[in-house]
XYZ file of C-alpha atoms in Angstrom:
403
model
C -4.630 14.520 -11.594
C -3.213 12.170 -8.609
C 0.782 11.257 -9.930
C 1.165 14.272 -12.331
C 2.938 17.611 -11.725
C 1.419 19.760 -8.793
C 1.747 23.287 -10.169
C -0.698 25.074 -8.231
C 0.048 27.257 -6.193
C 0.304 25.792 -2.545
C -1.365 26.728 0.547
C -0.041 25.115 4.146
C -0.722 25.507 8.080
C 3.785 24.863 8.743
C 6.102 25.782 6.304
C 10.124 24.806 7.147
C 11.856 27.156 4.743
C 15.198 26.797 6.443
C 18.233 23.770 6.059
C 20.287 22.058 8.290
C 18.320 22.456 11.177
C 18.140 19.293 13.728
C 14.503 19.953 15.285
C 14.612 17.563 18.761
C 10.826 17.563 19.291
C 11.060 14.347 21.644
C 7.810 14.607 23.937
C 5.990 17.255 21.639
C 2.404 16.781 20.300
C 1.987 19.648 17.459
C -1.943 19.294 16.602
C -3.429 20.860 13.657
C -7.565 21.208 14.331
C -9.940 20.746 11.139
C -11.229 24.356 11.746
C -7.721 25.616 11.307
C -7.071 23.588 8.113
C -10.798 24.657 6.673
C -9.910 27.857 6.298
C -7.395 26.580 3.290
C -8.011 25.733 -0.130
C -10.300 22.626 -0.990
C -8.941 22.134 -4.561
C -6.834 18.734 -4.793
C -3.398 18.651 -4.397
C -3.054 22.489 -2.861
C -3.244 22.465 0.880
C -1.219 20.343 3.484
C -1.025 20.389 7.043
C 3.202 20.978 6.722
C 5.501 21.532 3.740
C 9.203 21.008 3.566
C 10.781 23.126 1.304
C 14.128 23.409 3.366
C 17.169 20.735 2.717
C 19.107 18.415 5.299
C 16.886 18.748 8.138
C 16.118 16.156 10.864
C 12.691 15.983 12.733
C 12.981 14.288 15.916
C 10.693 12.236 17.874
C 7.280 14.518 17.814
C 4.031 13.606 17.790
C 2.511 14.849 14.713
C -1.473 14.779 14.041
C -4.984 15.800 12.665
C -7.646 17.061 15.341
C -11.000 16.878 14.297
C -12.844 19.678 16.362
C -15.287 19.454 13.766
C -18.501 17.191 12.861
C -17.780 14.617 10.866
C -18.564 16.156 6.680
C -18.289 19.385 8.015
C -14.447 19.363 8.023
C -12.075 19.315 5.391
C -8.374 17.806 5.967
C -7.636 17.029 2.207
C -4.161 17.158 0.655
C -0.918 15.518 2.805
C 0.103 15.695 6.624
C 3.180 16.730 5.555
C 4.396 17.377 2.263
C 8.341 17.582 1.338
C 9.972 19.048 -1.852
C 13.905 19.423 -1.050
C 16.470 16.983 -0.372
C 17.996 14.983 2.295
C 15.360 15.577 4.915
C 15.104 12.996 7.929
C 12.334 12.064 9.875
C 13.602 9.830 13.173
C 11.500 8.293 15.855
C 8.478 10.414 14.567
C 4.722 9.520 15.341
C 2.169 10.739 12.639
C -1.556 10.055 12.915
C -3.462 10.907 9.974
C -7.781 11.257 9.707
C -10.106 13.844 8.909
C -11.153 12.477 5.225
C -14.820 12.979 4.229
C -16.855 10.627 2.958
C -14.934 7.547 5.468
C -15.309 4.081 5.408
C -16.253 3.673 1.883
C -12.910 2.776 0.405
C -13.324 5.063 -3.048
C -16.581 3.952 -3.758
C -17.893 7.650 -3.888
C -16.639 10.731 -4.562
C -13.557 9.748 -6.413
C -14.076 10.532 -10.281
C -16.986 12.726 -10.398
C -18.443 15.177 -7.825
C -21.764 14.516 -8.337
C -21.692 11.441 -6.387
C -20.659 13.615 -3.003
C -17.447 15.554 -2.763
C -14.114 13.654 -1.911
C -11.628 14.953 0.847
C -8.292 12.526 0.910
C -5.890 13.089 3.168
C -2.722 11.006 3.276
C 0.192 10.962 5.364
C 3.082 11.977 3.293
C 4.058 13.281 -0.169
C 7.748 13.344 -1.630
C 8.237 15.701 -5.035
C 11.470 16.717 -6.330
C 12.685 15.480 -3.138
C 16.056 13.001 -3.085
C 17.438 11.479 -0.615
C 14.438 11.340 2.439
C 14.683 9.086 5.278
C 12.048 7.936 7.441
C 13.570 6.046 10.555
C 11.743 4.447 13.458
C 8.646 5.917 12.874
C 4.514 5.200 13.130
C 2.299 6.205 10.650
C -1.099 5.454 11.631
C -3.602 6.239 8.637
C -6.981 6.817 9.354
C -7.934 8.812 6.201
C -8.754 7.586 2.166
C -5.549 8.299 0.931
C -2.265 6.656 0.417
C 0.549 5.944 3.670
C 3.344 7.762 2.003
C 3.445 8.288 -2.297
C 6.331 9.545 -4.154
C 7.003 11.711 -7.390
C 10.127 12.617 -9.055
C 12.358 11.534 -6.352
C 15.966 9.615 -6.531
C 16.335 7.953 -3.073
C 14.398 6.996 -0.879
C 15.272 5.146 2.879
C 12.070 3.630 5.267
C 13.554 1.144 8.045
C 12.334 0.387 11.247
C 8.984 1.755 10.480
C 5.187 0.535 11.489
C 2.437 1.555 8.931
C -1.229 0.863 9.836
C -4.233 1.586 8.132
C -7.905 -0.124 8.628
C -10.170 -2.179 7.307
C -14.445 -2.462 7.068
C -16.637 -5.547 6.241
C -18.677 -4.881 3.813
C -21.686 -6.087 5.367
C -21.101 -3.608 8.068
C -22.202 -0.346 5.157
C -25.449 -2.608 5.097
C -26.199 -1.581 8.440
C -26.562 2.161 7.952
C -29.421 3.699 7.841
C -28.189 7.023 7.283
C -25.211 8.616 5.153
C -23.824 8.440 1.428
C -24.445 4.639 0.637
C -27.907 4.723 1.698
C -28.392 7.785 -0.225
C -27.047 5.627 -3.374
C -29.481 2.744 -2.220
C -25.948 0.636 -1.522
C -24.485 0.984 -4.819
C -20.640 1.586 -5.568
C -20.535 4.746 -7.992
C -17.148 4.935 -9.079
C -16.009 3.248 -12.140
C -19.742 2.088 -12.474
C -22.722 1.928 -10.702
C -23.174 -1.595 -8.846
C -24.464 -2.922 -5.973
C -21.978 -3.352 -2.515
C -20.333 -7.021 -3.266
C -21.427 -8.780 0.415
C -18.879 -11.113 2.729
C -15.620 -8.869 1.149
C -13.677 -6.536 3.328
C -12.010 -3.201 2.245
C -9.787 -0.801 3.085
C -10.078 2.195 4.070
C -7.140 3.924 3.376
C -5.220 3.840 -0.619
C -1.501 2.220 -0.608
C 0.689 2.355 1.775
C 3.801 2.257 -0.391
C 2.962 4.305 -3.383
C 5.196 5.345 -5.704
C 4.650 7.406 -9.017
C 6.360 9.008 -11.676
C 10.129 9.115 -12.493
C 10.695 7.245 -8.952
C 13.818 5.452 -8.497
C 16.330 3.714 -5.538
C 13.403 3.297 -2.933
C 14.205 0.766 -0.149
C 12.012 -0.205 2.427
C 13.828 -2.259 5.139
C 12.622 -4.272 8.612
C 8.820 -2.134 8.678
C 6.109 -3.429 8.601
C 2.842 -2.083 6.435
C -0.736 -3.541 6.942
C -4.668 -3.005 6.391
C -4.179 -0.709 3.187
C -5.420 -1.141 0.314
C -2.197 -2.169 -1.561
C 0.423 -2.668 1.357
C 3.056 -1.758 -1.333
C 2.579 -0.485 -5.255
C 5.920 0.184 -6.315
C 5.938 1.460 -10.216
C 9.074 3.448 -11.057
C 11.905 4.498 -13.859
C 14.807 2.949 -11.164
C 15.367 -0.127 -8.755
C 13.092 -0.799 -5.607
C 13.786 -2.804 -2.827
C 11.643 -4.165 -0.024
C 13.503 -6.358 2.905
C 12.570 -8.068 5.663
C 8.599 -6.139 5.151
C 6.109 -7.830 6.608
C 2.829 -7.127 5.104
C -0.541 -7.983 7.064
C -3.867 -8.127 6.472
C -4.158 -5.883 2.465
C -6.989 -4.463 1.256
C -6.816 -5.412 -1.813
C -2.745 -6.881 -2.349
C -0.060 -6.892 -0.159
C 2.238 -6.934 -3.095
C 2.012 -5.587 -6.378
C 4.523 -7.211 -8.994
C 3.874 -4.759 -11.738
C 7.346 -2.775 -12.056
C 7.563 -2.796 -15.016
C 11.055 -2.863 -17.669
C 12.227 0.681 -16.191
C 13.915 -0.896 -13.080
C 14.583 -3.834 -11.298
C 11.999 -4.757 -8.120
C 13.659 -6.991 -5.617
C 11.488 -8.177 -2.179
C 14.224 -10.619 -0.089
C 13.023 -12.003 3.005
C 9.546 -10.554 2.958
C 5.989 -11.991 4.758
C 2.842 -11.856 4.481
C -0.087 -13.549 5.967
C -3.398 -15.009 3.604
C -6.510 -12.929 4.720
C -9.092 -11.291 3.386
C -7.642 -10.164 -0.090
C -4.852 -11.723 -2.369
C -0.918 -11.789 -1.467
C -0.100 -10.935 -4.978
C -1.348 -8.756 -7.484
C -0.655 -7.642 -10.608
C -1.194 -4.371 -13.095
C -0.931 -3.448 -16.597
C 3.014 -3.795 -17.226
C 4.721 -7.481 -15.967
C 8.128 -7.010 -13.707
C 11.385 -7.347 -15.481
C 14.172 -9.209 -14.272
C 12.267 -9.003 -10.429
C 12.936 -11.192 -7.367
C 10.077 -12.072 -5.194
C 10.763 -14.312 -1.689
C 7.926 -14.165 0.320
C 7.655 -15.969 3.264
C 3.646 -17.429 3.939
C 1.735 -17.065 6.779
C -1.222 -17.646 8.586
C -3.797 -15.742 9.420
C -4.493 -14.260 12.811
C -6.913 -16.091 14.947
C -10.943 -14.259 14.005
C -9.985 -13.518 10.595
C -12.626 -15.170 8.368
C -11.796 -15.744 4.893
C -13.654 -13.773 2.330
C -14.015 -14.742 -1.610
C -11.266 -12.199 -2.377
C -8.559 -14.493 -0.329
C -5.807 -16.461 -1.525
C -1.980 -16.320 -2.609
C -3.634 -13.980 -5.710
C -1.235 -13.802 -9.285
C 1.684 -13.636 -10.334
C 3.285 -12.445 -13.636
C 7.195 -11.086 -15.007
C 9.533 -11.747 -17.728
C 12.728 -13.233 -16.405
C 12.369 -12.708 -13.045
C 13.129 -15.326 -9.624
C 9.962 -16.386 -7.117
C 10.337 -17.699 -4.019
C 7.526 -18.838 -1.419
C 8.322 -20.266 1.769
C 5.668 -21.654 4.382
C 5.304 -20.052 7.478
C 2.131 -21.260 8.093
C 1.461 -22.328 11.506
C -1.978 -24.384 10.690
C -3.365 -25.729 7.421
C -4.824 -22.960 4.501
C -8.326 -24.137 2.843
C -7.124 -25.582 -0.096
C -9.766 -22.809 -2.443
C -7.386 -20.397 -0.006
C -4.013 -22.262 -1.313
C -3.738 -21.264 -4.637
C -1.547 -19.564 -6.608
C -2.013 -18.365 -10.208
C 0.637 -17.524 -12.493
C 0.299 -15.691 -15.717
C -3.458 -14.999 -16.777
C -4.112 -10.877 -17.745
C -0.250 -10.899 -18.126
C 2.412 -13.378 -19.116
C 4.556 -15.166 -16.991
C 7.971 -16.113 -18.975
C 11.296 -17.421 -19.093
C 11.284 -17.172 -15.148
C 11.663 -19.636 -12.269
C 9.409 -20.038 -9.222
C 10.189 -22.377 -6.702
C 6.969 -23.103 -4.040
C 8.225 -24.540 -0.781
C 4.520 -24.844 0.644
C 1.697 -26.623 -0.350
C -0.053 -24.265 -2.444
C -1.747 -25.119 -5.850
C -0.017 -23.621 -8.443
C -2.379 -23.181 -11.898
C 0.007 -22.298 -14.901
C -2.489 -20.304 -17.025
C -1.883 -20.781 -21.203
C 0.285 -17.862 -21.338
C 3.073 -19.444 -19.370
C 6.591 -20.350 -20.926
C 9.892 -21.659 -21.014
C 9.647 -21.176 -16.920
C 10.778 -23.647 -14.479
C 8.756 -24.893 -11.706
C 9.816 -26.436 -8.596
C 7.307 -27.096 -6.443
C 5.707 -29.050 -2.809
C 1.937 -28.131 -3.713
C 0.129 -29.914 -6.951
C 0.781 -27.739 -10.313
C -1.808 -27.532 -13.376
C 0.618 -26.824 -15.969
C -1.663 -24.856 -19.298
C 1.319 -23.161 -20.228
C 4.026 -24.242 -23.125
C 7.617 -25.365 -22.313
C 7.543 -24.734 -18.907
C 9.841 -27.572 -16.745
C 7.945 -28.900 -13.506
C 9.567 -30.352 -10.934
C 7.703 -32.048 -7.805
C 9.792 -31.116 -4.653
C 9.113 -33.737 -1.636
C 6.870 -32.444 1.424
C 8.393 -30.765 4.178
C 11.312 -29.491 1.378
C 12.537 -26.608 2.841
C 15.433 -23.520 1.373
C 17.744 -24.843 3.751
C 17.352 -29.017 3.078
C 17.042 -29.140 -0.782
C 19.829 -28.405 -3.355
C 18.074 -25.887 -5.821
C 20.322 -22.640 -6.083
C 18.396 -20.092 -4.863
């Protein structure tokens, strides 16, 4: 199972065994072909194109990447680009391009769950077990696969700066125009988690998160990157503190950020952006942050994106924890676009938010004892909650709320 302890034995293409190596690989492309990696194991979590096993190593400026010599279904590229499982390990300047998944372009609407539906290759860029202390540095991770950006388990520090994550997207109208492959063959139905038909006018992603952290996670800070087209830019669930700064997060897949850490550690995003496109800003999961701060900077969408059903500011939900939104629009938001639910699945208490753009903000009943400042209208359903209307064109920097 995806998050829980990988005791299989492990197959790889690379293995670094060694520590305290500085590899300069400036200039270097290292390829791995699909008919190389076929002859590996196809069982989940087994094979991966490298594994780490060595300590205090830096990898320098190489090219790192999946070659399809293959037709597309008859290769198999599953498990991790690179895999690490020791400490300290650095990867600076590094360029990693990850594809070769089977079925694509489906997001995990088959295959995921139960074989019968056609059988599932993921492929992600980068797993981190039992590994403390990694640092990721300057690099490009450019995800062309169904599976997550980089996911962690059992690891005690983590460092991304100065990094660019891309994934990509599909309208779902586009699958309608097949007339061969795995949705026609399930007459356009999604079979995992229930048979149903394609939803039209949405768009998906084709990749999982970006940001993905797991069990017994902790100190994992993500500064000045930016992560977009993934299914959740960032899903950060762990037993310690996370931090995201300065992160811009464009065009999700499904959220850009998920504020579901949980009471196991405090979640703090300072001087974060994202833009309103096809799928909500915020998102939440089965356990509410504790004690989390949230600023978020708004902003617009780029020109040609067309707003789908799934778009708007999304939900929002924590016990005592700070929300900021400031408007970095640079035209007008629909005002169905504009909205931004708090509480709902999960509560929303004893916490401020304070809304410096003109968003809508809908208290749902299970709202209370929070404190509201706020530009755009709000529909307060909650109990005890404290509204105050700030003046248009408020700003951080022009008003006297403490921050």
């Amino acid at each position: 199972m995806e998050g829980g302890d990988q005791t299989t034995t492990q197959q790889q293409v690379f293995v670094v065994s060694g520590s305290n190596n500085h590899f300069d690989l400036r200039d270097v492309v290292i390829s791995i072909p699909s008919s190389l990696k076929n002859k590996l194991s196809r069982k989940a979590h087994v094979s991966d194109n490298w594994r780490v096993a060595g300590a205090n190593n830096i990898f320098e400026g190489a090219y790192f990447r999946t070659e399809t010599d293959l037709p597309y279904t008859k290769y198999f590229s599953g498990g991790n680009l690179f895999e690490v499982v020791n400490d300290r390990n650095t990867f600076l300047n590094c360029t990693f391009h990850v594809k070769g998944c089977t079925p694509y372009g489906y997001s995990d609407y088959y295959g995921k769950g139960r074989e019968k539906w056609t059988n599932l290759d993921k492929h992600s860029f980068m797993s981190l077990e039992d590994a403390n202390g990694t640092t990721l540095r300057g690099c490009s991770i450019y995800n062309h696969g169904f599976g997550h950006g980089i996911h962690f388990h059992k690891v005690d520090g983590v460092l991304i700066e100065d990094c660019f994550f891309t994934g990509a997207l599909r309208p779902t109208d586009d699958i309608y125009n097949e007339r061969v492959g795995v949705a026609k063959d399930h007459n356009y139905n999604i079979m995992y988690r229930g048979e149903r038909p394609i939803p039209r006018g949405e768009v998906i992603p084709l990749t999982e998160d970006g940001i993905r952290t797991y069990n017994e996670v902790q100190n994992v800070v993500v500064r000045n990157t930016t992560v977009e087209r993934h299914r959740g830019n960032s899903a950060l669930y762990g037993v310690g503190d996370m931090t995201l700064e300065n992160v811009r997060m464009i065009e999700a897949g499904s959220k850009s950020f998920d504020v579901t850490s949980g009471d196991k550690g405090k979640i703090t995003v300072k001087n974060c952006y994202s833009d309103v496109a096809y799928n909500p800003v915020f998102g939440t999961g089965p356990e509410p942050a504790v004690g989390g701060f949230f600023e978020v900077t708004i902003l617009s969408p780029a020109d040609g994106v067309e707003f789908t059903p799934n778009s708007g500011l999304g939900n929002i939900a924590g016990i005592d924890c700070t929300f900021i939104l400031h408007d970095g629009t640079t035209k007008p938001l629909p005002e169905r676009i504009n909205v931004l639910t708090c509480g709902g699945k999960q509560p929303l208490t004893n916490s401020t938010l304070t809304n410096f753009t003109p968003a809508r903000i809908i208290l749902e009943k299970n709202v209370t004892g929070c404190t509201i400042h706020s530009v755009g209208p709000v529909d307060d359903k909650g109990q005890n909650n404290t509204v105050i209307q700030l003046p248009r064109g408020s700003t951080a920097q022009n008003t006297s709320i403490k921050l």
